[in-house]
């Protein structure tokens, strides 16, 4: 036997097979396009999600560097800079200094006066877009919001008078006049507005802090550094090594910390489990359609492959012929699929990055980033090729191993009646429905693949419906919004949050709103309280239960608490409208008693196995205010503030104490509230929204407004993400399932052309044959329905609860009605496709069809 070595001949044979299987080529290219589309949209979407979340966090937390250290004394700053100069992993770094808080009375926002070099200003995202950073001693660069608040035109050379807090202990402030040398567009969503002065001014005017002052929260004069590494790989290891080289230790002071925007493994940063699940899902979906297309094509052409083998073509060469066909089809399908996938990802990017807003500052629009990354396209092409290769493995083995005689026998047996499906001469097997069952069972593996591919689309639709219906807006609203509208000047950072952002002018405007029902206020003041024996006992039980899990900082805090005997107090002043929203441990108390100013309300501990009372109603409570006021109260009751109106930052050892609004103002001297909570009249939400925009926000544009309207919009946008993604995925899977069914049905009818012709010749009517073929299609879809229901019932709970349904406001409700609603569509397909295919093969007369065969 002569072995054919000519590669040109193999290419010619491959081309002839391509021409023989034009229908197969169309289906295969369509399948490859869909597979490449899914991989590309997945990878581009995942990259967009990562980059967009990173850009949003960089914008919100004002740090674009890879690592940053703050609050360094000058001696440590010199050692740190020397370590940065000698570290080979450091690409560049920036240096800055904090002088003090901006204290101009015109500022309705948090402001900080700082020195920063160009790299540090870039890290803060505050590099001047007009002009430059200060070089002369009395030059300054600020944001446009600072200029607007001072009423200064956006022109270089304008004079700016800035007052800043030079000594927080004594409250000493300094006022100087500067010349504007640069400015940039201010962002209301950031934590603080920065005012950059020159290094000469900072060195001359700022005091030199010691470590004890910094540990006590006096950061004036402290230095800071921002670092960029050569690459993002191993940020934690590089930063730990840098801390060792600089002699920085967390126990004794500040250390370099990795920017959380670059930490992909942090909580809620990115779900790699969901990415891996979708990757496997796409591999499976692509495999089902491509495998079926090539398997049926090879089986149809098996006689030809046998003849080629008979004339000297080896199995490896035939395998290469099939592989070359797959590669040619991939060369057409993959580029088209990648382009379509990128377009789909661009459309889906805003929805992919949609998330629920849980605070007023989250209402601001997030940054959406979509990049045409060549590496992502290469990954999509690679995984598509892997899917095509895996799908063709059985076809490779089939043509490589089959002998010429076996090829002829198998190709003939493909069109003969099998032995399965019941007795040949039985009444059931002689009927059209019996023959349909037997035809399905004689190649049950192929039928199972078709059923499974159809079941995937039904399952995905069902999962998407369960996912969307599982998100409970009532739980979400109750947790994050205690009233219809909430106003504050809080940020994501303690140091830049304004705990007195709702002043008396804003309160007057809120009280005058004609569309509101009630307006309530929460005031805040940090205080301390000397612990009584009962409170000490509660804290000791708490320490006994959790001390094994504490870190060094928490243990040090516990030792300090034991030594001083003073507990931190989150003192909250509340108005009547807020009092009505308290969550009582037992019996609710009356506002009439509470408003007398003789009582306090305390919270209770939920950290222990059972809710534990710090104080009981009727206990005496002595309060020594930081203002110097001293007063004895009686505990009226135990209650918790709603989450949305409570002190928003974590603390270790503290109690929350609530007093009436007037009592709080009298004893603390604080007249501005931390939160304003407005409940509106029914159906007046939009009117209140316009009123706030026209009046309150003009009074103080830095106020955050979080409303039921923005919450509903945020929640609906969050759900729209699943509508869009689920709709696209369902459409693709439905196409794959229908293509599988179409390909299988067409191949089956063509392969049984002689059989169907003979049945018609011996007396079976065309109507009966069509019924048989439709019955076969209906059986495919019935099997798909059963598989889909089984997947939903036994897999959906674990699948959703461990991937997309981890939100606290998600409640899974098992249902199969989406599968039932899809059944009429599938039955229509089961009727139309067999009828059309049989009509195409039966256009000739019976005699002509037999003669052709």
XYZ file of C-alpha atoms in Angstrom, residues 202-812:
611
model
C 5.311 73.901 54.160
C 8.839 73.682 55.620
C 8.630 77.184 57.099
C 5.097 77.186 58.467
C 4.461 73.626 59.613
C 5.452 72.340 63.029
C 7.554 69.180 63.358
C 5.462 66.413 64.993
C 6.728 63.597 67.183
C 5.500 60.001 67.276
C 3.414 60.556 70.406
C 1.512 63.428 68.759
C 0.774 61.350 65.670
C -0.437 58.450 67.809
C -2.842 60.889 69.467
C -4.275 61.904 66.108
C -2.285 65.129 65.607
C -1.074 64.693 62.033
C -0.004 68.271 61.242
C 3.488 68.195 59.734
C 3.482 64.454 59.064
C 4.981 63.161 55.823
C 3.651 60.637 53.330
C 4.888 58.678 50.324
C 3.127 57.088 47.355
C 4.884 54.259 45.499
C 4.536 52.738 42.052
C 6.189 49.391 41.349
C 7.402 48.162 37.990
C 4.585 45.567 37.886
C 1.411 44.635 39.757
C 2.579 41.107 40.517
C 3.303 40.325 44.164
C 2.294 43.710 45.579
C 1.984 42.362 49.120
C 5.433 40.773 49.107
C 7.080 43.866 47.620
C 5.374 46.111 50.149
C 6.352 43.920 53.120
C 9.978 43.929 51.971
C 9.865 47.710 51.528
C 8.560 48.098 55.086
C 11.454 45.987 56.406
C 14.036 47.984 54.446
C 12.543 51.266 55.680
C 12.305 50.028 59.274
C 8.539 50.553 59.386
C 6.550 48.345 61.784
C 2.810 48.405 62.432
C 3.352 48.061 66.181
C 5.370 51.272 66.395
C 3.935 53.464 63.679
C 2.729 53.814 60.123
C 3.608 51.315 57.396
C 3.263 51.065 53.634
C -0.091 49.539 52.720
C -1.166 48.154 49.360
C -3.826 50.245 47.664
C -7.036 48.165 48.015
C -7.995 49.146 44.464
C -5.299 46.739 43.236
C -6.252 43.868 45.532
C -8.304 41.495 43.357
C -8.596 38.945 46.154
C -10.257 41.223 48.690
C -13.880 40.720 49.696
C -16.371 41.916 47.056
C -13.560 42.801 44.646
C -14.027 40.176 41.971
C -15.682 36.771 41.901
C -13.184 34.375 40.360
C -15.521 31.482 41.179
C -18.226 33.032 38.980
C -15.673 33.620 36.206
C -14.515 30.005 36.379
C -18.105 28.776 36.395
C -18.983 30.828 33.308
C -15.779 29.686 31.602
C -16.695 26.030 32.112
C -20.261 26.761 31.057
C -19.158 28.327 27.772
C -16.769 25.445 27.132
C -19.642 23.035 27.618
C -22.060 25.013 25.458
C -19.553 25.390 22.632
C -18.534 21.757 22.891
C -22.106 20.520 22.545
C -22.790 22.261 19.250
C -19.356 21.879 17.599
C -19.077 18.233 18.650
C -22.489 17.449 17.188
C -21.750 19.264 13.912
C -18.436 17.481 13.277
C -19.602 14.122 14.578
C -22.605 14.028 12.236
C -20.485 15.339 9.360
C -17.831 12.650 9.791
C -20.408 9.900 10.158
C -22.111 11.077 6.981
C -18.789 11.139 5.089
C -17.437 7.923 6.622
C -17.708 6.007 3.362
C -15.496 8.609 1.646
C -12.926 8.450 4.439
C -12.933 4.650 4.085
C -12.292 4.878 0.365
C -9.432 7.335 0.942
C -7.912 4.953 3.449
C -8.315 2.124 0.962
C -6.157 3.958 -1.624
C -3.308 4.578 0.786
C -4.205 7.543 2.985
C -3.134 6.849 6.579
C -5.270 7.423 9.654
C -3.028 10.279 10.774
C -3.463 11.970 7.406
C -7.243 11.607 7.568
C -7.122 13.006 11.077
C -5.140 15.922 9.684
C -7.788 16.441 6.975
C -10.493 16.772 9.640
C -8.263 19.042 11.740
C -7.533 21.275 8.743
C -11.266 21.613 8.137
C -11.768 22.634 11.755
C -8.912 25.166 11.526
C -10.249 26.692 8.303
C -13.679 27.077 9.838
C -12.099 28.543 12.991
C -10.108 31.027 10.902
C -13.419 32.394 9.644
C -15.494 32.105 12.821
C -13.053 33.271 15.525
C -12.288 36.798 14.183
C -15.974 37.465 13.574
C -16.859 36.104 17.031
C -14.175 38.217 18.727
C -15.397 41.406 17.070
C -19.020 40.593 17.929
C -18.010 39.705 21.482
C -16.152 42.977 21.963
C -19.157 44.916 20.686
C -21.416 42.970 23.068
C -19.041 43.661 25.978
C -19.030 47.412 25.220
C -22.835 47.413 25.303
C -22.949 45.350 28.497
C -20.149 47.186 30.362
C -22.359 49.796 32.122
C -24.733 47.052 33.276
C -21.881 44.763 34.319
C -20.478 47.503 36.546
C -23.859 48.361 38.058
C -24.016 47.713 41.785
C -26.415 48.475 44.571
C -25.872 51.797 46.351
C -25.744 51.473 50.131
C -25.022 55.062 51.097
C -25.416 58.575 49.822
C -21.866 58.764 48.488
C -22.453 55.576 46.478
C -25.135 57.293 44.419
C -22.497 59.097 42.334
C -21.910 57.435 38.995
C -19.174 54.828 38.909
C -16.354 54.896 36.381
C -16.801 52.502 33.450
C -13.644 51.361 31.657
C -13.571 49.160 28.537
C -10.218 48.423 26.876
C -9.390 46.537 23.683
C -6.643 44.460 25.282
C -4.828 42.195 22.765
C -4.108 39.675 25.528
C -7.846 39.316 26.209
C -8.562 38.721 22.529
C -5.744 36.178 22.373
C -7.197 34.378 25.398
C -10.642 34.296 23.791
C -9.180 32.902 20.544
C -7.166 30.314 22.486
C -10.127 29.050 24.492
C -12.281 28.934 21.375
C -9.632 26.831 19.620
C -9.416 24.569 22.664
C -13.193 24.133 22.536
C -13.063 23.303 18.809
C -10.227 20.831 19.366
C -11.989 19.076 22.238
C -15.179 18.938 20.208
C -13.372 17.245 17.299
C -11.492 14.619 19.332
C -14.060 11.893 18.722
C -14.156 12.732 15.018
C -10.349 12.500 14.918
C -10.397 9.080 16.536
C -13.214 7.883 14.296
C -11.444 8.630 11.008
C -8.049 7.530 12.327
C -9.098 4.112 13.533
C -11.828 2.990 11.149
C -10.921 0.400 8.462
C -12.226 0.737 4.866
C -14.601 -2.219 5.276
C -15.865 -0.956 8.612
C -16.397 2.524 7.173
C -18.680 1.137 4.467
C -20.546 -1.025 6.966
C -21.005 1.819 9.478
C -22.166 4.281 6.859
C -24.725 1.797 5.620
C -25.868 0.795 9.091
C -26.415 4.470 9.857
C -29.434 4.392 7.562
C -30.763 0.992 8.586
C -33.339 0.375 11.258
C -31.810 -0.534 14.590
C -32.861 -3.277 16.933
C -33.919 -1.091 19.788
C -37.314 0.363 20.471
C -39.385 -2.798 21.043
C -40.384 -5.840 18.988
C -40.141 -5.397 15.193
C -43.527 -6.881 14.501
C -45.360 -5.453 17.471
C -48.296 -3.132 17.076
C -46.496 -0.344 18.945
C -43.411 -0.487 16.673
C -45.587 -0.500 13.553
C -47.332 2.755 14.527
C -45.920 6.163 13.655
C -45.395 7.072 17.319
C -43.734 3.710 18.028
C -41.373 4.225 15.133
C -40.556 7.700 16.452
C -39.574 6.265 19.838
C -37.478 3.533 18.192
C -35.694 6.041 15.935
C -34.810 8.137 18.984
C -33.514 5.175 20.980
C -31.342 3.677 18.279
C -28.881 6.598 18.633
C -29.602 7.676 22.164
C -26.151 9.217 22.774
C -26.680 11.713 19.975
C -30.184 12.397 21.249
C -28.900 12.971 24.766
C -26.458 15.633 23.539
C -29.252 17.440 21.692
C -31.523 17.241 24.732
C -28.790 18.530 27.026
C -27.965 21.480 24.750
C -31.660 22.406 24.621
C -31.977 21.963 28.385
C -29.147 24.443 29.008
C -31.116 27.365 27.581
C -34.205 26.403 29.583
C -32.113 26.058 32.740
C -30.418 29.431 32.265
C -33.763 31.189 31.758
C -35.085 29.530 34.894
C -31.956 30.457 36.893
C -32.108 34.095 35.759
C -35.770 34.346 36.763
C -35.030 32.758 40.151
C -32.072 35.101 40.615
C -34.032 38.263 39.813
C -37.040 37.225 41.875
C -34.755 36.247 44.737
C -33.462 39.779 45.347
C -35.781 41.285 47.939
C -36.023 45.073 47.676
C -37.861 45.240 51.005
C -34.922 43.770 52.941
C -32.471 45.926 50.991
C -34.446 49.119 51.627
C -34.998 48.402 55.319
C -31.273 47.900 55.868
C -29.833 50.881 54.006
C -32.563 53.502 54.166
C -34.469 54.398 57.313
C -36.471 57.195 55.675
C -37.429 58.387 52.214
C -34.534 60.861 51.971
C -31.267 61.011 53.892
C -28.747 63.868 53.800
C -25.209 63.918 55.178
C -21.586 64.808 54.442
C -20.119 61.425 55.312
C -17.470 59.717 53.190
C -15.838 56.308 53.141
C -13.098 57.519 55.503
C -13.287 58.596 59.139
C -10.662 61.293 58.684
C -12.530 63.048 55.850
C -16.129 62.584 57.019
C -17.984 65.652 58.234
C -19.972 64.608 61.303
C -21.619 68.042 61.456
C -22.571 68.457 57.815
C -26.271 69.321 58.299
C -26.228 72.835 59.732
C -29.069 75.004 60.950
C -29.574 76.626 57.521
C -30.146 73.240 55.886
C -32.469 72.212 58.712
C -34.605 75.340 58.208
C -34.988 74.541 54.513
C -35.941 70.939 55.270
C -38.514 72.038 57.814
C -40.031 74.409 55.261
C -40.465 71.719 52.585
C -44.220 71.565 51.776
C -44.041 67.984 50.481
C -42.410 66.351 53.519
C -44.239 64.589 56.327
C -41.513 64.708 58.989
C -37.852 65.658 59.206
C -35.588 64.065 61.817
C -31.946 64.581 62.778
C -29.107 62.584 64.298
C -26.251 64.450 66.021
C -22.918 62.875 66.962
C -20.230 63.571 69.536
C -17.393 61.249 70.655
C -17.386 61.015 74.444
C -16.022 58.759 77.196
C -17.661 57.183 80.230
C -16.184 55.598 83.338
C -17.449 52.013 83.493
C -19.578 50.740 86.356
C -19.281 47.158 87.595
C -22.131 45.913 85.434
C -20.574 47.308 82.243
C -17.180 45.893 83.219
C -18.761 42.471 83.616
C -20.305 42.577 80.137
C -17.001 43.602 78.575
C -15.094 40.867 80.419
C -17.520 38.222 79.131
C -17.085 39.650 75.655
C -13.279 39.487 75.964
C -13.386 35.910 77.295
C -15.374 34.761 74.264
C -13.474 36.614 71.519
C -9.971 37.397 72.829
C -8.448 34.364 71.087
C -9.353 35.956 67.732
C -8.002 39.433 68.457
C -4.910 40.905 66.835
C -2.218 42.895 68.616
C -4.053 46.193 68.154
C -7.285 44.856 69.643
C -5.421 43.336 72.604
C -3.686 46.656 73.217
C -7.061 48.424 73.141
C -8.443 45.934 75.679
C -5.490 46.471 78.019
C -5.938 50.235 77.792
C -9.643 49.857 78.568
C -8.857 47.781 81.650
C -6.227 50.240 82.848
C -8.229 53.441 82.375
C -11.709 52.064 83.032
C -13.060 54.514 80.455
C -15.358 53.319 77.677
C -15.794 55.128 74.382
C -19.300 56.538 73.957
C -20.963 57.268 70.643
C -23.256 59.999 71.891
C -26.190 60.558 69.558
C -28.681 63.362 69.805
C -31.990 62.466 68.161
C -35.189 64.284 67.258
C -38.697 62.880 67.621
C -38.885 61.626 64.023
C -35.747 59.543 64.555
C -36.957 58.363 67.966
C -39.920 56.747 66.215
C -37.529 54.684 64.085
C -35.555 53.120 66.974
C -35.411 49.318 67.167
C -36.322 48.472 70.757
C -35.060 45.411 72.573
C -38.221 45.055 74.614
C -41.032 47.520 75.289
C -40.871 50.834 73.420
C -40.704 53.996 75.497
C -42.525 57.291 74.980
C -41.113 60.468 73.475
C -42.845 62.530 76.175
C -40.682 60.945 78.881
C -37.504 60.954 76.811
C -37.807 64.577 75.700
C -37.663 65.841 79.312
C -33.865 65.505 79.191
C -33.742 63.348 82.329
C -33.239 60.049 80.520
C -30.879 58.326 78.128
C -31.424 55.343 75.832
C -28.560 52.846 75.496
C -27.893 50.106 72.994
C -27.246 46.458 73.857
C -24.661 43.884 72.857
C -25.455 41.392 70.093
C -21.916 40.052 69.865
C -22.409 37.455 72.589
C -24.431 34.277 72.067
C -27.502 36.028 73.539
C -28.286 39.786 73.492
C -26.697 41.203 76.612
C -27.701 44.447 78.332
C -25.075 47.044 79.141
C -27.637 48.767 81.359
C -31.179 47.982 82.455
C -34.082 50.423 82.447
C -33.994 52.413 85.676
C -30.181 52.256 86.103
C -28.354 55.463 86.920
C -25.986 56.801 84.256
C -23.512 59.615 84.847
C -22.233 61.478 81.794
C -19.157 63.665 81.860
C -19.121 65.574 78.574
C -15.916 66.638 76.791
C -17.312 70.176 76.950
C -17.014 70.003 80.735
C -20.715 69.538 81.487
C -21.648 66.872 84.063
C -25.097 65.343 84.391
C -26.839 62.334 85.938
C -29.437 60.474 83.886
C -31.714 57.484 84.267
C -31.708 54.740 81.625
C -35.133 54.857 79.986
C -34.763 51.769 77.774
C -32.607 49.740 75.377
C -32.753 50.317 71.646
C -30.634 50.333 68.538
C -30.388 53.036 65.921
C -31.325 51.875 62.395
C -28.218 50.893 60.448
C -28.599 53.732 57.929
C -28.621 56.419 60.677
C -26.068 54.921 63.062
C -22.418 55.863 63.505
C -20.982 54.425 60.262
C -17.431 53.402 61.211
C -16.167 50.323 62.980
C -15.057 50.535 66.586
C -13.973 47.833 69.014
C -15.078 48.798 72.522
C -17.892 51.320 72.751
C -21.498 51.874 73.737
C -24.089 54.024 71.991
C -25.975 56.493 74.183
C -28.894 58.563 72.882
C -30.222 61.812 74.334
C -32.867 64.254 73.036
C -31.879 66.785 70.397
C -32.088 69.856 72.657
C -30.249 68.112 75.500
C -27.434 67.167 73.108
C -27.051 70.734 71.824
C -27.064 72.185 75.325
C -24.460 69.798 76.775
C -22.084 69.475 73.807
C -22.458 72.867 72.163
C -22.804 71.138 68.774
C -25.597 72.608 66.661
C -25.078 70.744 63.352
C -26.374 67.235 62.716
C -24.628 64.192 61.280
C -27.722 62.961 59.396
C -31.042 64.399 58.279
C -33.868 61.926 57.637
C -36.911 63.124 55.705
C -40.144 61.171 55.240
C -42.381 62.513 52.484
C -46.073 62.554 51.839
C -47.387 59.703 49.748
C -46.493 60.092 46.080
C -44.439 63.271 46.634
C -40.941 61.774 46.220
C -40.138 63.519 42.943
C -41.369 66.875 44.246
C -39.110 66.560 47.294
C -36.190 65.599 45.033
C -36.676 68.794 42.984
C -37.106 70.872 46.145
C -33.803 69.602 47.543
C -32.013 70.334 44.274
C -33.445 73.845 44.039
C -32.917 74.885 47.657
C -30.869 72.656 49.946
C -28.137 71.718 47.473
C -27.754 75.346 46.491
C -27.249 76.135 50.171
C -24.632 73.374 50.485
C -23.682 71.571 47.278
C -21.388 69.151 49.152
C -24.321 67.416 50.842
C -24.910 63.790 49.881
C -28.549 62.973 49.155
C -29.642 59.353 49.279
C -33.300 58.737 48.503
C -35.842 56.021 47.887
C -35.791 57.147 44.241
C -32.050 56.625 43.850
C -32.297 53.356 45.745
C -35.008 52.039 43.442
C -33.002 53.159 40.423
C -29.869 51.541 41.786
C -31.716 48.326 42.582
C -33.356 48.190 39.157
C -30.025 48.886 37.443
C -28.528 46.057 39.469
C -31.279 43.712 38.287
C -30.991 44.951 34.698
C -27.486 43.527 34.708
C -28.936 40.053 35.047
C -31.681 40.765 32.536
C -29.095 41.806 29.950
C -26.530 39.110 30.640
C -29.159 36.428 31.096
C -30.970 37.480 27.931
C -27.774 37.384 25.873
C -26.690 34.055 27.335
C -30.153 32.577 26.873
C -30.311 33.753 23.273
C -26.927 32.205 22.484
C -27.758 28.935 24.208
C -31.147 28.818 22.518
C -29.408 29.283 19.169
C -26.992 26.492 20.032
C -29.800 24.172 21.084
C -31.925 24.899 18.006
C -28.868 24.539 15.730
C -28.114 21.188 17.332
C -31.703 20.090 16.831
C -31.747 21.398 13.248
C -28.465 19.703 12.390
C -29.490 16.423 14.004
C -32.933 16.434 12.400
C -31.586 17.338 8.956
C -28.834 14.695 9.143
C -31.311 12.105 10.389
C -33.830 12.793 7.585
C -31.122 12.846 4.925
C -29.546 9.686 6.295
C -32.933 7.945 6.338
C -34.026 9.243 2.956
C -34.263 5.738 1.432
C -35.981 4.412 4.554
C -38.610 7.167 4.512
C -39.122 6.723 0.765
C -39.685 2.965 1.174
C -42.127 3.580 4.034
C -44.072 5.909 1.782
C -43.904 3.369 -1.039
C -45.427 0.567 1.065
C -48.409 2.652 2.110
C -47.406 5.045 4.882
C -48.841 8.473 4.113
C -46.814 11.660 4.136
C -48.966 12.893 7.006
C -48.007 9.855 9.087
C -44.314 10.302 8.238
C -44.480 13.972 9.224
C -46.224 12.993 12.463
C -43.448 10.498 13.159
C -40.749 13.108 12.552
C -42.584 15.730 14.618
C -42.986 13.142 17.376
C -39.236 12.579 17.339
C -38.668 16.319 17.720
C -41.239 16.515 20.503
C -39.456 13.669 22.309
C -36.169 15.615 22.080
C -37.793 18.643 23.688
C -39.634 16.536 26.269
C -36.306 15.021 27.285
C -34.778 18.507 27.407
C -37.617 19.681 29.650
C -37.071 16.779 32.058
C -33.309 17.421 32.181
C -33.885 21.161 32.737
C -36.303 20.524 35.597
C -33.868 18.087 37.224
C -31.018 20.593 36.915
C -33.160 23.361 38.410
C -34.385 21.230 41.301
C -31.090 19.620 42.273
C -28.396 22.065 41.140
C -29.850 25.590 41.193
C -29.780 26.129 44.955
C -26.089 25.252 45.314
C -25.192 27.045 42.097
C -26.871 30.348 42.929
C -26.121 30.410 46.650
C -22.376 29.986 46.038
C -22.014 32.391 43.110
C -24.452 35.194 42.289
C -26.904 34.820 45.156
C -24.619 35.632 48.090
C -26.147 39.029 48.872
C -27.809 39.258 52.271
C -31.045 40.427 50.635
C -31.247 37.369 48.372
C -33.911 34.748 49.161
C -34.037 31.730 46.862
